[in-house]
Amino acid sequence: MIDSSHSAKALAATADSRNEQDVTASMIGAPGLGIDLAIDPASDLAQGFARQVVVWARARGDAASGLDLLERAARAVSEATANGHVCLPLDALVGDAPDALAAARDTLLATGLVLDASASGPSARASVGEPMPLVLDAGFRLYLQRYFRYEQRLARALHRLAGPVTGAADHRRTIDAHFGPGRADDIDWQRLAVAMALRQRLVVVSGGPGTGKTTTVVRLLACLLDEHPDLRIALAAPTGKAAARLLDAIRQRSAGLPRSVAAALPGQASTVHRLLGPLRNAPERFRFHAGNPLALDVLVVDEASMLDLALATRLIEAIPANARLVLLGDRDQLAAVEAGAVFAELSSDPSLSDGARAAIAADAGIPPESISAPAPEARTRLPDTTIWLNRSHRFDRDSGIGRLAARINAGQGREALDAIEPDDDALRWLADDMPALSDRSLAALLDGYRGYIETVRMSSAASDPVQAAETARRAFAALDTFRVLCAQRHGPRGARHLGAMLDAAIQGAIHPAARPASAWWQGKAIVVRRNAPMLGLFNGDTGICLAAPDARLLVWFANGPADWRAVAPARLPPFDSAFATTVHVAQGSEFEHVALLMPARAARVATRELVYTGVTRAMRKVTLISSAEVFDQACRLATRREGGLAQRLLEASTHRPADDPR
């Protein structure tokens, strides 16, 4: 048993005195214009890019009057992209007055370094050999040309994929076989999602934790296999953890299916990177693409909110003609770490046309007038593709986590904290506004890993590969009962600092007699930070250091629910401690108990989506460590990512751009 109060003091004593401080960001641009331009004064890449753009402009002999605006624009759009935006609204630089916007457009286009995407014909294309690094569209959105091309390509790929299945038949008998008769007085949106997916080649299903996304997919695949037994089906997710969870959930929910159907379900799931096949010498390039599509008929992608613009483009381009794509995710969660919020944009329009409503109602066995789709948040130009699942089967709105998640999404952070009862088994709030955590908070974090520490301490040396795999299984199961999630990566309350503290304290608890001299020890848990395709490791994969049968310390990773492999520590790509990670890293994972650690003061990174994502990683219990003010401000701060995918979809539906490179 661990003495939490004593361990907390020991934990605090391991703190690195050189706490990393968050970079102080300066702000440029007009306030209140819808985008936050966080400019790091030491941002060499953005500043270097801006200077190079000016060099190119001067080499062309353009007037110096526009170079100042050009440099500011180049740096700002580069920084905006680094902060997750796909583009930069021009009004963030010059204000929203029509005259100012028009003048800025003319000035930037006159430099010869900005492509006018609103033009048509040859004027919209860069001359051969001339750099055109920036693009300005008709909506006064400024892009790095690379991301503008991604949006164009993604819009074309989506339009190619979207649409009804050729020769779609009556699916009512198939749906009734897996759902039972339809009820007009109690609409089952899982049933409607399956009915839509049987008729459409692109379906986007958005729902919070426990709303039945995986159950919906299992029933959809069962219906498809009933009608087409030879379908080639693939499962994928952005991270290895999410892929393993998807496969495990499908296996659990397929128990009641006919044996022939259950046997035809996929036996593995992969990350999106693995599915696309990164090339060994060029990991950002893939074996499968538009010219060499994937060999599949149905692709299911879970945790699709984690797909950034570049990866989503490459994935959807690689889907063959006439295949089906099902995207599962939660539009309220954090968007991808890289630029773009593709899933949020695609899932924003759940409206149904009259024709689609009638067809879906017929298949579902209910009157069309009983289907009332929610109002769209924005139009996507991809009609009849999106279903929202709103009924949670894991925890209802009256449960602790259910109430907390609902109030976070409503922006009611202070009300959520006030509603937490002292004896609530599911929710605990530790009010802590100290720059470094209090002893009480530190003790709570270490106490959460008590089960993991005891599991590793009780593990005997593996005598054979089977026993080694069983030891890995028990260790991972124990590790997944608790996780510390941080809003920030740096600083005294950040994941790096707390991960190092917990690493040292847990090492001392597992090996109390004598700490190992090596940096590697039985029970050390890590999370991979960089893709290593040659090792089959990808950003976000979790590993645990355990002894192999030959007594070597190896880092074990999960290929699936009962499939383990070991990697020598010296071969690992860069990694961090897994005992404290950022919420971003934990996205796509689930834990029995989550401790969510907020910054000591309000920070740009602490948003409603981050808090919601962190809280909903928990299945049973949440511990919040935050001041009331910081938590409330975070719940009120909704993230908005700038992009123009809706405009690109409109353009793709009417014509192919003149500057289409393909």
XYZ file of C-alpha atoms in Angstrom:
662
model
C 0.000 0.000 0.000
C 1.264 3.474 -0.854
C 1.307 6.279 1.695
C -0.129 9.016 -0.541
C 0.796 11.974 1.663
C 4.396 10.813 2.061
C 4.634 9.948 -1.648
C 3.325 13.376 -2.617
C 6.202 15.055 -0.788
C 8.659 12.702 -2.455
C 7.018 13.396 -5.785
C 7.309 17.144 -5.320
C 10.971 16.715 -4.414
C 11.699 15.186 -7.807
C 10.568 18.337 -9.613
C 12.977 19.634 -12.171
C 13.997 23.096 -10.977
C 14.272 24.180 -14.572
C 10.542 24.211 -15.195
C 9.787 24.922 -18.805
C 7.786 28.103 -19.098
C 5.165 28.649 -21.742
C 6.327 30.902 -24.530
C 4.884 34.370 -24.195
C 2.920 35.054 -27.317
C 2.379 38.452 -28.848
C -0.693 39.287 -30.817
C -0.937 40.854 -34.232
C -4.015 41.721 -36.211
C -7.203 43.522 -35.336
C -8.994 42.320 -32.179
C -12.400 40.689 -32.297
C -12.146 39.496 -35.883
C -12.661 35.808 -35.252
C -9.116 34.489 -35.273
C -6.388 34.515 -32.677
C -2.964 35.048 -34.223
C -0.554 33.694 -31.653
C 2.865 34.819 -32.806
C 5.897 33.310 -31.140
C 8.665 35.947 -31.189
C 11.198 33.150 -31.720
C 9.337 31.601 -34.628
C 12.230 31.231 -37.034
C 10.248 29.209 -39.547
C 7.430 31.730 -39.950
C 9.769 34.713 -39.994
C 12.185 32.978 -42.357
C 9.351 32.119 -44.724
C 8.074 35.700 -44.665
C 11.529 37.068 -45.458
C 11.984 34.626 -48.322
C 8.662 35.702 -49.815
C 9.873 39.312 -49.749
C 13.131 38.251 -51.416
C 11.146 36.626 -54.218
C 8.986 39.739 -54.599
C 12.028 42.012 -54.821
C 13.638 39.705 -57.369
C 10.573 40.232 -59.553
C 11.132 43.982 -59.338
C 7.765 44.716 -57.762
C 7.044 47.992 -56.022
C 8.253 48.235 -52.456
C 4.962 49.750 -51.288
C 3.307 46.367 -50.850
C 6.227 44.458 -49.366
C 5.441 45.336 -45.762
C 1.899 43.955 -46.039
C 3.184 40.940 -47.959
C 5.713 40.115 -45.225
C 3.132 40.528 -42.471
C 0.636 38.390 -44.386
C 3.147 35.621 -45.112
C 4.225 35.418 -41.495
C 0.669 35.576 -40.151
C -0.702 32.848 -42.431
C 2.280 30.638 -41.612
C 1.630 31.100 -37.892
C -2.111 30.564 -38.336
C -1.435 27.253 -40.070
C 0.911 26.207 -37.257
C -1.947 26.953 -34.834
C -4.316 24.591 -36.654
C -6.039 26.979 -39.067
C -6.097 26.148 -42.773
C -6.198 29.788 -43.818
C -6.154 33.342 -42.495
C -9.089 35.730 -42.938
C -7.631 38.858 -44.449
C -9.650 41.004 -42.053
C -7.468 39.677 -39.219
C -4.682 41.801 -40.714
C -6.429 44.891 -42.057
C -9.865 45.068 -40.424
C -13.241 44.285 -41.943
C -13.985 47.579 -43.706
C -14.809 46.769 -47.378
C -12.453 49.450 -48.703
C -9.573 48.198 -46.561
C -10.141 44.611 -47.656
C -10.307 45.555 -51.330
C -7.160 47.661 -51.075
C -5.276 44.883 -49.277
C -6.349 42.349 -51.919
C -5.108 44.615 -54.730
C -1.817 45.260 -52.919
C -1.119 41.582 -52.292
C -2.043 40.483 -55.818
C 0.174 43.229 -57.246
C 3.244 41.687 -55.621
C 3.043 38.728 -57.988
C 3.479 36.270 -55.109
C -0.229 35.756 -54.345
C -2.407 33.608 -56.584
C -5.904 35.000 -57.217
C -8.160 31.969 -56.706
C -11.247 33.993 -57.597
C -9.989 34.406 -61.169
C -10.521 31.844 -63.895
C -8.440 30.706 -66.819
C -4.693 31.280 -67.163
C -4.711 34.263 -64.775
C -5.489 31.898 -61.912
C -2.346 29.865 -62.531
C 1.211 30.606 -61.587
C 3.597 31.038 -64.485
C 6.057 28.197 -64.971
C 9.111 28.667 -62.760
C 7.606 31.510 -60.739
C 6.981 30.935 -57.014
C 3.395 31.571 -55.953
C 3.482 30.603 -52.279
C 0.235 32.316 -51.226
C -3.366 32.077 -52.434
C -6.239 34.515 -51.868
C -9.762 33.291 -52.580
C -12.999 35.142 -53.276
C -13.906 35.090 -49.589
C -10.772 37.070 -48.634
C -9.142 33.932 -47.170
C -5.375 33.858 -47.414
C -3.704 30.437 -47.741
C -0.340 28.844 -48.024
C -0.690 27.360 -51.496
C -0.096 23.810 -50.186
C -3.181 23.956 -47.946
C -5.330 25.572 -50.611
C -4.455 22.640 -52.891
C -5.332 20.183 -50.118
C -8.776 21.764 -49.758
C -9.333 21.616 -53.513
C -8.234 17.992 -53.720
C -10.307 16.967 -50.705
C -13.425 18.669 -52.086
C -13.049 16.875 -55.420
C -12.443 13.525 -53.712
C -15.496 13.980 -51.484
C -17.735 14.836 -54.416
C -16.438 11.788 -56.275
C -17.225 9.584 -53.280
C -20.507 11.108 -52.126
C -23.782 10.041 -53.644
C -26.199 7.119 -53.678
C -25.129 3.536 -54.256
C -25.883 2.445 -57.795
C -28.949 0.245 -57.984
C -29.772 0.493 -54.272
C -32.438 -2.047 -53.320
C -35.071 -2.257 -50.612
C -33.197 -2.868 -47.358
C -36.115 -3.107 -44.929
C -35.938 -6.875 -44.457
C -32.198 -6.706 -43.774
C -32.555 -3.859 -41.276
C -35.477 -5.518 -39.477
C -33.379 -8.667 -39.089
C -30.787 -6.773 -37.032
C -32.934 -4.103 -35.327
C -36.383 -5.567 -35.086
C -39.467 -3.671 -36.347
C -39.244 0.115 -36.608
C -41.135 2.392 -34.211
C -42.425 5.776 -35.277
C -42.960 6.876 -31.660
C -39.320 6.296 -30.636
C -36.928 7.110 -33.457
C -33.744 5.020 -33.340
C -31.050 7.146 -34.983
C -28.672 4.176 -35.087
C -31.243 2.449 -37.281
C -31.518 5.533 -39.497
C -27.725 5.768 -39.760
C -27.608 2.177 -41.046
C -30.428 2.884 -43.489
C -28.531 5.917 -44.783
C -25.243 4.010 -45.062
C -26.883 1.219 -47.065
C -27.911 3.775 -49.674
C -25.026 6.278 -49.573
C -21.339 5.681 -50.280
C -20.225 8.410 -47.848
C -21.702 8.540 -44.345
C -20.552 10.705 -41.427
C -21.742 9.605 -37.965
C -21.155 12.025 -35.087
C -21.902 11.197 -31.482
C -20.500 11.576 -27.996
C -19.141 8.745 -25.847
C -21.577 5.902 -25.424
C -23.998 7.021 -28.132
C -23.566 3.751 -30.010
C -21.301 4.616 -32.931
C -19.565 1.224 -32.797
C -22.844 -0.652 -32.325
C -24.176 1.180 -35.372
C -21.153 0.129 -37.420
C -21.424 -3.530 -36.363
C -25.069 -3.628 -37.435
C -24.245 -1.792 -40.673
C -21.483 -4.260 -41.524
C -23.797 -7.152 -40.665
C -26.450 -5.747 -43.024
C -23.894 -5.238 -45.789
C -22.500 -8.753 -45.369
C -26.028 -10.189 -45.428
C -26.532 -8.594 -48.827
C -22.937 -8.858 -50.139
C -21.040 -11.679 -48.362
C -17.806 -11.103 -50.295
C -17.263 -7.454 -49.340
C -13.686 -6.431 -48.504
C -13.944 -4.429 -45.266
C -11.159 -2.438 -43.557
C -11.078 -0.731 -40.154
C -8.808 2.205 -39.329
C -8.286 5.057 -36.878
C -5.722 7.871 -36.602
C -3.875 6.243 -33.660
C -2.946 2.682 -32.767
C -4.839 2.905 -29.486
C -8.018 4.046 -31.221
C -7.655 1.327 -33.867
C -7.270 -1.358 -31.190
C -10.310 -0.007 -29.317
C -12.393 -0.051 -32.504
C -11.478 -3.662 -33.252
C -12.078 -4.772 -29.673
C -15.467 -3.007 -29.547
C -16.555 -4.590 -32.822
C -15.561 -8.032 -31.559
C -17.528 -7.538 -28.345
C -20.645 -6.303 -30.128
C -20.566 -9.043 -32.788
C -21.225 -11.838 -30.276
C -24.940 -11.980 -31.118
C -24.499 -12.071 -34.893
C -24.899 -15.202 -37.015
C -21.651 -17.168 -37.064
C -21.109 -16.673 -40.806
C -21.518 -12.904 -40.514
C -19.321 -12.611 -37.417
C -16.598 -14.655 -39.144
C -16.640 -12.258 -42.120
C -15.997 -9.162 -39.983
C -12.468 -7.751 -40.159
C -9.932 -9.454 -37.897
C -7.629 -6.460 -37.646
C -7.638 -2.670 -37.564
C -4.796 -0.340 -38.441
C -3.814 3.257 -38.152
C -4.610 5.406 -41.167
C -0.868 5.728 -41.808
C -0.384 1.955 -41.822
C -3.412 1.522 -44.068
C -2.026 3.965 -46.645
C 1.420 2.352 -46.490
C 4.049 5.031 -45.783
C 7.158 4.599 -47.914
C 10.243 3.706 -45.900
C 12.494 6.385 -47.340
C 9.749 9.018 -47.494
C 7.253 8.466 -44.643
C 5.129 11.434 -45.736
C 4.454 9.669 -49.042
C 2.218 6.634 -49.318
C 1.952 3.467 -51.375
C -1.786 3.926 -51.857
C -3.151 7.090 -53.463
C -5.498 8.229 -56.208
C -3.442 6.434 -58.853
C -3.104 3.253 -56.787
C -6.258 2.983 -54.659
C -6.775 0.752 -51.659
C -8.085 -2.755 -52.290
C -11.343 -2.527 -50.330
C -15.085 -2.120 -50.679
C -15.892 -0.603 -47.268
C -13.684 1.504 -45.003
C -14.693 2.449 -41.455
C -12.608 5.186 -39.810
C -13.107 5.791 -36.085
C -12.075 8.943 -34.181
C -12.221 10.827 -37.471
C -12.143 14.189 -35.666
C -8.390 13.562 -35.321
C -7.858 13.602 -39.108
C -6.039 16.725 -40.240
C -6.576 18.221 -43.690
C -3.502 16.662 -45.313
C -4.127 13.131 -44.027
C -7.864 13.279 -44.750
C -7.106 14.347 -48.323
C -4.680 11.491 -48.907
C -7.002 8.949 -47.329
C -10.126 9.896 -49.250
C -8.234 10.180 -52.533
C -7.027 6.582 -52.008
C -10.544 5.145 -51.684
C -11.502 3.346 -54.904
C -14.489 4.205 -57.049
C -17.755 2.645 -55.828
C -16.355 1.896 -52.351
C -18.078 3.060 -49.173
C -16.603 5.257 -46.458
C -18.025 5.538 -42.935
C -16.489 8.263 -40.761
C -17.148 8.000 -37.013
C -16.331 10.765 -34.553
C -17.492 13.400 -32.120
C -17.824 16.887 -33.541
C -17.522 18.370 -30.020
C -14.046 16.926 -29.471
C -10.707 18.526 -30.194
C -9.779 18.834 -33.835
C -6.543 17.424 -35.232
C -3.194 18.624 -33.938
C -2.193 19.619 -37.470
C -4.089 22.109 -39.623
C -7.751 21.516 -40.293
C -11.017 20.454 -38.663
C -12.289 18.214 -41.438
C -14.680 16.080 -39.408
C -16.288 19.084 -37.721
C -16.870 20.679 -41.129
C -18.263 17.502 -42.701
C -20.534 16.669 -39.754
C -22.041 20.142 -39.436
C -25.013 19.458 -41.740
C -27.367 16.595 -40.694
C -30.229 17.829 -42.861
C -32.054 15.429 -45.176
C -33.583 16.048 -48.572
C -37.177 14.932 -49.094
C -36.027 12.089 -51.341
C -33.466 10.813 -48.854
C -35.933 11.067 -45.969
C -38.495 9.027 -47.888
C -35.969 6.327 -48.876
C -34.492 6.034 -45.388
C -37.941 5.927 -43.792
C -39.021 3.136 -46.138
C -35.958 1.060 -45.269
C -36.341 1.793 -41.540
C -40.030 0.914 -41.607
C -41.322 4.235 -40.242
C -43.339 7.137 -41.701
C -41.162 9.834 -43.348
C -42.853 12.593 -41.335
C -41.598 11.021 -38.104
C -37.982 11.793 -39.051
C -37.056 15.293 -37.946
C -33.380 15.959 -38.631
C -31.593 18.565 -36.464
C -30.959 22.008 -37.891
C -27.538 22.267 -39.578
C -24.748 24.255 -37.967
C -23.443 25.070 -41.450
C -24.132 23.869 -44.985
C -21.562 21.462 -46.418
C -22.775 20.966 -50.021
C -22.779 17.213 -49.287
C -26.476 16.510 -48.642
C -27.826 13.359 -47.009
C -24.493 12.160 -45.612
C -24.565 13.011 -41.880
C -26.293 11.517 -38.822
C -26.003 12.818 -35.249
C -26.353 10.289 -32.412
C -27.377 12.108 -29.235
C -28.525 9.415 -26.803
C -25.696 8.140 -24.578
C -25.894 4.506 -23.495
C -22.730 4.683 -21.372
C -23.942 7.404 -19.041
C -27.184 9.315 -19.208
C -27.552 13.033 -18.691
C -28.416 12.448 -15.041
C -25.134 10.673 -14.327
C -22.140 12.582 -13.011
C -20.025 12.453 -16.169
C -23.094 12.936 -18.369
C -24.108 16.110 -16.526
C -20.550 17.401 -16.556
C -20.121 16.833 -20.307
C -23.465 18.492 -21.087
C -22.636 21.571 -19.009
C -19.188 21.860 -20.553
C -20.712 21.887 -24.040
C -23.213 24.500 -22.868
C -20.355 26.707 -21.642
C -21.478 26.379 -18.010
C -18.213 25.584 -16.274
C -18.945 27.223 -12.925
C -22.388 25.624 -12.730
C -20.792 22.244 -13.459
C -18.350 22.638 -10.571
C -21.048 23.879 -8.192
C -23.094 20.746 -8.923
C -20.343 18.331 -7.852
C -21.308 16.802 -4.505
C -18.584 15.986 -1.947
C -19.605 12.320 -1.861
C -19.978 11.917 -5.650
C -18.287 8.648 -6.680
C -17.961 9.712 -10.328
C -16.746 13.317 -9.962
C -14.150 14.958 -7.756
C -12.984 18.553 -7.879
C -9.702 19.650 -6.299
C -9.575 23.452 -6.290
C -5.918 24.223 -7.005
C -4.670 27.474 -8.530
C -1.011 27.199 -7.501
C 1.601 27.512 -10.304
C 2.974 24.161 -9.128
C 0.538 21.581 -7.842
C -0.279 21.350 -4.147
C 0.761 18.274 -2.154
C -2.907 17.245 -2.041
C -3.175 17.281 -5.841
C 0.125 15.463 -6.296
C -0.977 12.783 -3.829
C -4.194 12.278 -5.809
C -2.236 11.787 -9.027
C 0.143 9.245 -7.552
C -2.677 7.439 -5.757
C -4.390 6.948 -9.103
C -1.483 4.768 -10.258
C -1.566 2.579 -7.138
C -3.162 -0.341 -8.993
C -0.592 -0.149 -11.788
C 2.312 -0.013 -9.325
C 1.043 -3.060 -7.454
C 0.436 -4.979 -10.692
C 3.990 -4.416 -11.919
C 5.495 -5.176 -8.503
C 3.626 -8.491 -8.351
C 4.688 -9.528 -11.866
C 7.174 -12.382 -11.841
C 9.900 -12.835 -14.430
C 8.510 -14.262 -17.654
C 9.774 -17.759 -18.414
C 8.443 -17.988 -21.969
C 6.829 -15.795 -24.653
C 3.305 -16.773 -23.584
C 3.925 -15.644 -20.011
C 5.616 -12.461 -21.262
C 2.538 -11.621 -23.335
C 0.273 -12.261 -20.334
C 2.426 -9.968 -18.187
C 2.123 -7.264 -20.857
C -1.649 -7.727 -21.003
C -2.029 -7.305 -17.231
C 0.280 -4.277 -17.167
C -1.602 -2.507 -19.963
C -4.960 -3.271 -18.361
C -3.729 -1.787 -15.076
C -2.246 1.274 -16.803
C -5.543 1.977 -18.552
C -7.450 2.228 -15.286
C -6.058 5.730 -14.690
C -4.392 8.515 -16.632
C -3.259 12.066 -15.915
C -4.260 14.416 -18.743
C -2.820 17.915 -18.976
C -4.072 20.912 -20.920
C -0.495 21.980 -21.671
C 2.682 20.224 -22.661
C 5.100 22.698 -21.056
C 5.300 24.483 -17.724
C 5.055 23.315 -14.104
C 1.545 21.934 -14.711
C 2.419 20.575 -18.147
C 2.672 16.986 -19.347
C 6.464 16.958 -19.728
C 7.187 18.201 -16.229
C 4.529 16.105 -14.488
C 5.429 13.061 -16.569
C 9.032 13.297 -15.359
C 7.893 13.709 -11.748
C 5.513 10.754 -11.910
C 8.104 8.680 -13.747
C 10.588 9.146 -10.901
C 8.021 8.595 -8.153
C 6.522 5.467 -9.741
C 10.004 4.072 -10.355
C 10.756 4.527 -6.647
C 7.469 2.869 -5.662
C 8.029 -0.161 -7.924
C 11.722 -0.519 -7.001
C 11.889 0.771 -3.401
C 15.026 -1.121 -2.346
C 17.383 0.148 -5.026
C 16.524 2.205 -8.050
C 17.897 0.789 -11.312
C 20.936 2.610 -12.626
C 19.593 2.440 -16.177
C 17.047 4.880 -17.577
C 14.950 1.801 -18.379
C 13.212 -0.133 -15.644
C 10.392 -2.610 -15.187
C 7.137 -0.631 -15.399
C 8.361 2.494 -17.198
C 5.538 3.618 -19.518
C 6.119 5.760 -22.603
C 4.139 7.306 -25.434
C 5.696 7.604 -28.901
C 5.966 11.148 -30.273
C 7.123 10.540 -33.851
C 6.083 8.075 -36.531
C 8.541 5.230 -37.147
C 6.988 3.200 -39.997
C 9.905 0.753 -40.187
C 9.129 -0.277 -36.588
C 5.386 -0.125 -37.060
C 5.202 2.632 -34.422
C 3.226 5.827 -34.774
C 2.684 9.019 -32.852
C 0.531 8.287 -29.788
C 1.364 4.573 -29.431
C 1.847 3.553 -25.772
C 4.538 1.141 -24.597
C 5.521 -0.437 -21.260
C 9.040 -1.554 -20.368
C 8.979 -5.175 -19.147
C 11.458 -8.025 -18.925
C 11.551 -10.561 -21.757
C 12.137 -14.293 -21.086
C 15.878 -13.757 -21.669
C 15.834 -11.047 -18.926
C 16.358 -8.194 -21.375
C 14.262 -5.091 -20.766
C 12.099 -4.462 -23.831
C 9.285 -2.004 -24.519
C 6.032 -3.792 -25.286
C 3.330 -2.448 -27.592
C -0.142 -3.724 -28.378
C -0.941 -4.747 -31.953
C -4.429 -5.726 -30.859
C -6.392 -6.912 -27.819
C -4.315 -10.122 -27.562
C -1.321 -9.380 -29.764
C 1.897 -7.975 -28.328
C 5.339 -7.180 -29.647
C 8.520 -5.930 -28.060
C 11.017 -3.316 -29.246
C 14.505 -2.700 -27.882
C 14.661 0.696 -26.139
C 17.610 1.825 -28.260
C 15.493 1.533 -31.422
C 12.617 3.716 -30.214
C 11.756 7.042 -31.851
C 11.405 10.117 -29.566
C 8.975 9.521 -26.709
C 7.536 11.025 -23.525
C 6.326 9.541 -20.276
C 2.858 8.012 -20.562
C 2.030 8.718 -16.916
C 1.067 12.303 -17.809
C 0.132 13.251 -21.360
C -1.659 16.106 -23.052
C -5.344 15.729 -23.809
C -4.427 15.738 -27.509
C -2.263 12.637 -27.073
C -5.041 10.839 -25.161
C -7.661 11.537 -27.816
C -8.985 8.242 -29.119
C -8.316 6.478 -25.797
C -10.536 5.543 -22.840
C -9.615 5.066 -19.205
C -11.597 4.032 -16.146
C -10.521 7.162 -14.251
C -9.103 10.414 -15.637
C -7.439 13.253 -13.743
C -7.765 16.403 -15.847
C -5.216 19.059 -14.957
C -5.953 22.632 -16.026
C -3.410 25.495 -16.175
C -2.906 27.730 -13.149
C -4.205 30.677 -15.166
C -6.313 31.084 -18.305
C -4.474 29.965 -21.429
C -5.271 29.967 -25.116
C -4.957 26.181 -25.278
C -7.571 25.647 -22.540
C -10.801 25.542 -24.549
C -14.234 23.992 -24.297
C -13.269 21.264 -26.754
C -10.152 20.378 -24.769
C -12.065 20.147 -21.479
C -14.857 18.089 -23.069
C -12.374 15.745 -24.743
C -10.423 15.252 -21.516
C -13.516 14.589 -19.406
C -15.028 12.147 -21.894
C -11.892 9.980 -21.946
C -13.202 8.675 -18.599
C -15.632 5.781 -18.381
C -16.258 5.784 -14.617
C -14.632 8.684 -12.780
C -13.193 12.157 -13.368
C -10.953 14.162 -11.045
C -10.737 17.851 -11.990
C -7.728 19.815 -10.752
C -8.328 23.480 -11.480
C -9.408 26.774 -10.082
C -13.067 27.584 -10.659
C -12.155 30.659 -12.715
C -9.832 28.846 -15.140
C -12.260 25.966 -15.627
C -15.183 28.307 -16.237
C -13.235 30.426 -18.730
C -12.115 27.325 -20.615
C -15.705 26.071 -20.910
C -16.763 29.442 -22.313
C -13.960 29.528 -24.911
C -15.096 27.574 -27.966
C -12.513 26.850 -30.640
C -12.986 28.104 -34.144
C -10.687 26.877 -36.877
C -10.558 28.867 -40.060
C -11.009 27.010 -43.331
C -12.770 27.205 -46.665
C -13.757 23.597 -47.331
C -17.435 24.519 -47.786
C -16.437 26.995 -50.504
C -14.171 24.429 -52.171
C -17.036 21.898 -52.100
C -19.312 24.427 -53.787
C -16.696 25.094 -56.453
C -16.102 21.369 -56.980
C -19.825 20.791 -57.457
C -20.054 23.339 -60.278
C -16.768 23.129 -62.151
C -13.224 21.884 -62.068
C -10.855 24.774 -61.287
C -8.688 25.923 -64.167
C -5.572 25.430 -62.057
C -6.344 21.776 -61.309
C -2.862 20.245 -61.362
C -4.079 16.718 -62.198
